[in-house]
mmCIF file of C-alpha atoms in Angstrom:
data_model
loop_
_atom_site.group_PDB
_atom_site.id
_atom_site.type_symbol
_atom_site.label_atom_id
_atom_site.label_comp_id
_atom_site.label_asym_id
_atom_site.label_seq_id
_atom_site.Cartn_x
_atom_site.Cartn_y
_atom_site.Cartn_z
ATOM 1 C CA MET A 1 42.755 -38.522 153.103
ATOM 2 C CA GLU A 2 39.725 -40.587 152.159
ATOM 3 C CA LEU A 3 35.992 -40.264 152.516
ATOM 4 C CA ARG A 4 34.130 -43.596 152.297
ATOM 5 C CA LEU A 5 30.652 -43.128 150.840
ATOM 6 C CA GLY A 6 29.588 -46.730 150.558
ATOM 7 C CA GLU A 7 30.845 -50.210 149.884
ATOM 8 C CA HIS A 8 31.979 -49.316 146.370
ATOM 9 C CA SER A 9 32.239 -45.548 146.457
ATOM 10 C CA TYR A 10 34.818 -43.195 147.877
ATOM 11 C CA VAL A 11 36.617 -39.903 147.358
ATOM 12 C CA LYS A 12 40.346 -39.555 148.040
ATOM 13 C CA LEU A 13 42.599 -36.533 148.232
ATOM 14 C CA SER A 14 46.219 -37.209 147.345
ATOM 15 C CA PRO A 15 49.093 -35.377 149.078
ATOM 16 C CA GLU A 16 49.448 -33.377 145.831
ATOM 17 C CA GLY A 17 45.835 -32.190 146.179
ATOM 18 C CA GLU A 18 44.342 -34.341 143.424
ATOM 19 C CA ILE A 19 40.902 -35.859 143.905
ATOM 20 C CA THR A 20 40.139 -39.397 142.805
ATOM 21 C CA SER A 21 36.771 -41.023 143.230
ATOM 22 C CA ARG A 22 34.660 -44.035 142.482
ATOM 23 C CA GLY A 23 30.887 -44.309 142.409
ATOM 24 C CA THR A 24 30.255 -40.595 142.909
ATOM 25 C CA VAL A 25 28.729 -37.648 141.092
ATOM 26 C CA LEU A 26 32.216 -36.871 139.813
ATOM 27 C CA LYS A 27 32.132 -40.039 137.683
ATOM 28 C CA ARG A 28 28.680 -39.561 136.159
ATOM 29 C CA ARG A 29 28.589 -38.418 132.541
ATOM 30 C CA ASP A 30 25.043 -37.112 132.913
ATOM 31 C CA MET A 31 25.988 -34.531 135.545
ATOM 32 C CA PRO A 32 26.691 -30.994 134.363
ATOM 33 C CA MET A 33 30.092 -29.491 135.104
ATOM 34 C CA PHE A 34 28.382 -27.014 137.450
ATOM 35 C CA VAL A 35 27.250 -29.827 139.767
ATOM 36 C CA LYS A 36 30.627 -31.581 139.592
ATOM 37 C CA ARG A 37 32.527 -28.414 140.496
ATOM 38 C CA GLN A 38 30.242 -27.562 143.391
ATOM 39 C CA TYR A 39 30.316 -31.168 144.638
ATOM 40 C CA THR A 40 34.129 -31.057 144.545
ATOM 41 C CA GLU A 41 34.082 -27.991 146.801
ATOM 42 C CA HIS A 42 31.984 -29.916 149.330
ATOM 43 C CA VAL A 43 34.302 -32.917 149.153
ATOM 44 C CA LEU A 44 37.278 -30.667 149.846
ATOM 45 C CA VAL A 45 35.532 -29.077 152.832
ATOM 46 C CA LEU A 46 34.859 -32.510 154.322
ATOM 47 C CA LEU A 47 38.269 -33.988 153.533
ATOM 48 C CA LYS A 48 39.928 -31.023 155.220
ATOM 49 C CA GLY A 49 37.941 -31.542 158.423
ATOM 50 C CA GLY A 50 34.955 -29.299 157.730
ATOM 51 C CA THR A 51 31.491 -30.007 159.070
ATOM 52 C CA ALA A 52 28.103 -30.709 157.553
ATOM 53 C CA ASP A 53 27.066 -27.216 158.665
ATOM 54 C CA ALA A 54 29.950 -25.730 156.669
ATOM 55 C CA CYS A 55 28.720 -27.675 153.641
ATOM 56 C CA ARG A 56 25.169 -26.424 154.140
ATOM 57 C CA GLU A 57 26.416 -22.823 154.229
ATOM 58 C CA LEU A 58 28.442 -23.431 151.087
ATOM 59 C CA LEU A 59 25.416 -24.969 149.386
ATOM 60 C CA GLU A 60 23.323 -21.872 150.128
ATOM 61 C CA LYS A 61 25.969 -19.656 148.496
ATOM 62 C CA GLN A 62 26.186 -21.949 145.485
ATOM 63 C CA LEU A 63 22.410 -21.981 145.042
ATOM 64 C CA GLU A 64 22.327 -18.193 145.298
ATOM 65 C CA ASN A 65 24.966 -17.901 142.549
ATOM 66 C CA LEU A 66 22.996 -20.299 140.386
ATOM 67 C CA SER A 67 19.643 -18.578 140.825
ATOM 68 C CA SER A 68 21.177 -15.172 140.066
ATOM 69 C CA GLY A 69 22.568 -16.488 136.769
ATOM 70 C CA GLN A 70 26.233 -16.383 137.787
ATOM 71 C CA VAL A 71 26.887 -19.779 136.225
ATOM 72 C CA ALA A 72 28.132 -20.118 132.651
ATOM 73 C CA ILE A 73 25.670 -21.818 130.303
ATOM 74 C CA ALA A 74 28.461 -24.180 129.213
ATOM 75 C CA ASP A 75 28.636 -25.459 132.801
ATOM 76 C CA LEU A 76 24.948 -26.451 132.668
ATOM 77 C CA ILE A 77 25.301 -28.821 129.706
ATOM 78 C CA ILE A 78 24.219 -32.383 130.437
ATOM 79 C CA SER A 79 25.462 -35.285 128.296
ATOM 80 C CA ARG A 80 22.926 -38.037 127.733
ATOM 81 C CA THR A 81 23.285 -41.083 125.532
ATOM 82 C CA CYS A 82 20.384 -41.617 123.147
ATOM 83 C CA LEU A 83 18.802 -45.067 123.180
ATOM 84 C CA SER A 84 17.500 -46.732 120.035
ATOM 85 C CA SER A 85 14.015 -46.934 121.584
ATOM 86 C CA TYR A 86 12.146 -45.713 124.647
ATOM 87 C CA LYS A 87 9.296 -47.372 126.545
ATOM 88 C CA SER A 88 7.340 -44.138 126.699
ATOM 89 C CA GLU A 89 6.936 -41.504 124.033
ATOM 90 C CA TRP A 90 6.699 -38.991 126.902
ATOM 91 C CA ASN A 91 10.300 -39.642 127.909
ATOM 92 C CA GLY A 92 12.276 -36.414 127.551
ATOM 93 C CA MET A 93 14.987 -38.017 125.440
ATOM 94 C CA ALA A 94 12.389 -39.628 123.156
ATOM 95 C CA THR A 95 10.859 -36.191 122.622
ATOM 96 C CA LEU A 96 14.286 -34.713 121.956
ATOM 97 C CA MET A 97 15.089 -37.399 119.372
ATOM 98 C CA LYS A 98 11.788 -36.723 117.573
ATOM 99 C CA ARG A 99 12.569 -33.019 117.439
ATOM 100 C CA TYR A 100 16.152 -33.536 116.299
ATOM 101 C CA GLN A 101 15.866 -36.270 113.693
ATOM 102 C CA HIS A 102 19.640 -36.507 113.218
ATOM 103 C CA LEU A 103 20.020 -38.024 116.712
ATOM 104 C CA LYS A 104 20.282 -41.805 116.617
ATOM 105 C CA GLY A 105 20.683 -44.542 119.222
ATOM 106 C CA GLY A 106 24.170 -44.406 120.698
ATOM 107 C CA ASP A 107 24.657 -40.698 120.011
ATOM 108 C CA VAL A 108 25.555 -38.493 122.950
ATOM 109 C CA ALA A 109 23.276 -35.477 123.128
ATOM 110 C CA LYS A 110 24.586 -32.403 124.898
ATOM 111 C CA ILE A 111 21.504 -30.717 126.317
ATOM 112 C CA ILE A 112 20.393 -27.811 128.435
ATOM 113 C CA VAL A 113 17.206 -28.003 130.485
ATOM 114 C CA THR A 114 15.135 -24.855 129.986
ATOM 115 C CA GLU A 115 12.103 -23.282 131.635
ATOM 116 C CA SER A 116 10.134 -23.618 128.404
ATOM 117 C CA GLU A 117 7.379 -26.218 128.483
ATOM 118 C CA SER A 118 7.493 -26.632 124.710
ATOM 119 C CA GLU A 119 11.275 -27.112 124.600
ATOM 120 C CA ARG A 120 12.146 -28.444 128.047
ATOM 121 C CA MET A 121 15.376 -29.982 126.786
ATOM 122 C CA ILE A 122 17.273 -28.401 123.936
ATOM 123 C CA LEU A 123 20.538 -29.282 122.280
ATOM 124 C CA ALA A 124 23.248 -27.004 123.611
ATOM 125 C CA GLU A 125 24.173 -25.988 120.068
ATOM 126 C CA ASN A 126 20.623 -24.641 119.570
ATOM 127 C CA TYR A 127 20.419 -22.772 122.874
ATOM 128 C CA ASP A 128 19.694 -19.061 122.391
ATOM 129 C CA SER A 129 20.259 -17.003 125.535
ATOM 130 C CA SER A 130 18.259 -14.091 124.127
ATOM 131 C CA THR A 131 15.037 -16.137 124.000
ATOM 132 C CA MET A 132 15.655 -19.018 126.421
ATOM 133 C CA LYS A 133 16.397 -19.352 130.111
ATOM 134 C CA PRO A 134 17.855 -22.401 131.866
ATOM 135 C CA ASP A 135 15.656 -24.052 134.459
ATOM 136 C CA TYR A 136 17.749 -23.056 137.454
ATOM 137 C CA ASP A 137 15.404 -24.940 139.794
ATOM 138 C CA TYR A 138 16.157 -28.179 137.934
ATOM 139 C CA TYR A 139 19.903 -27.657 138.324
ATOM 140 C CA ALA A 140 19.477 -26.618 141.967
ATOM 141 C CA LYS A 141 17.689 -29.918 142.661
ATOM 142 C CA MET A 142 20.539 -31.832 141.024
ATOM 143 C CA LEU A 143 23.067 -30.091 143.251
ATOM 144 C CA LYS A 144 20.973 -30.524 146.399
ATOM 145 C CA ARG A 145 20.583 -34.264 145.732
ATOM 146 C CA ALA A 146 24.323 -34.668 145.192
ATOM 147 C CA VAL A 147 25.269 -32.773 148.353
ATOM 148 C CA THR A 148 22.563 -34.454 150.444
ATOM 149 C CA SER A 149 23.838 -37.845 149.322
ATOM 150 C CA LEU A 150 27.384 -36.853 150.252
ATOM 151 C CA LEU A 151 26.378 -35.570 153.698
ATOM 152 C CA ARG A 152 24.480 -38.764 154.473
ATOM 153 C CA HIS A 153 27.821 -40.539 154.717
ATOM 154 C CA ILE A 154 29.562 -38.311 157.218
#
């Protein structure tokens, strides 16, 4: 089974149940595992004959689980490659690199987006669940964008 999402993007389900894709959220390194897993559930619904309405219901459940904190922090980690320079000092990655001087251009930073205005993005290794809270709205928007993009093609 195959779901064509554009000229150069698709998702396929093999007879063995394995998903392969090109040009989708599943291939992006800067998407947290949470979004990839939830997106995969939507792909499976559609590949097995489900409807957009079924996906919308699933999305509501997923967003509820996220907002109630039922998602592991490890699944919210985003990998971003550091550039050697940024056009704006207000860029989130530029701010992160100033805070964490050991980060250099080409490094891959594993970050968590938090609710804190002073530390919006923090390295996953420095995340402290007793004093910090992930920005669940940020992650919800990521998931909504991914699912909306998928549903546009059915």
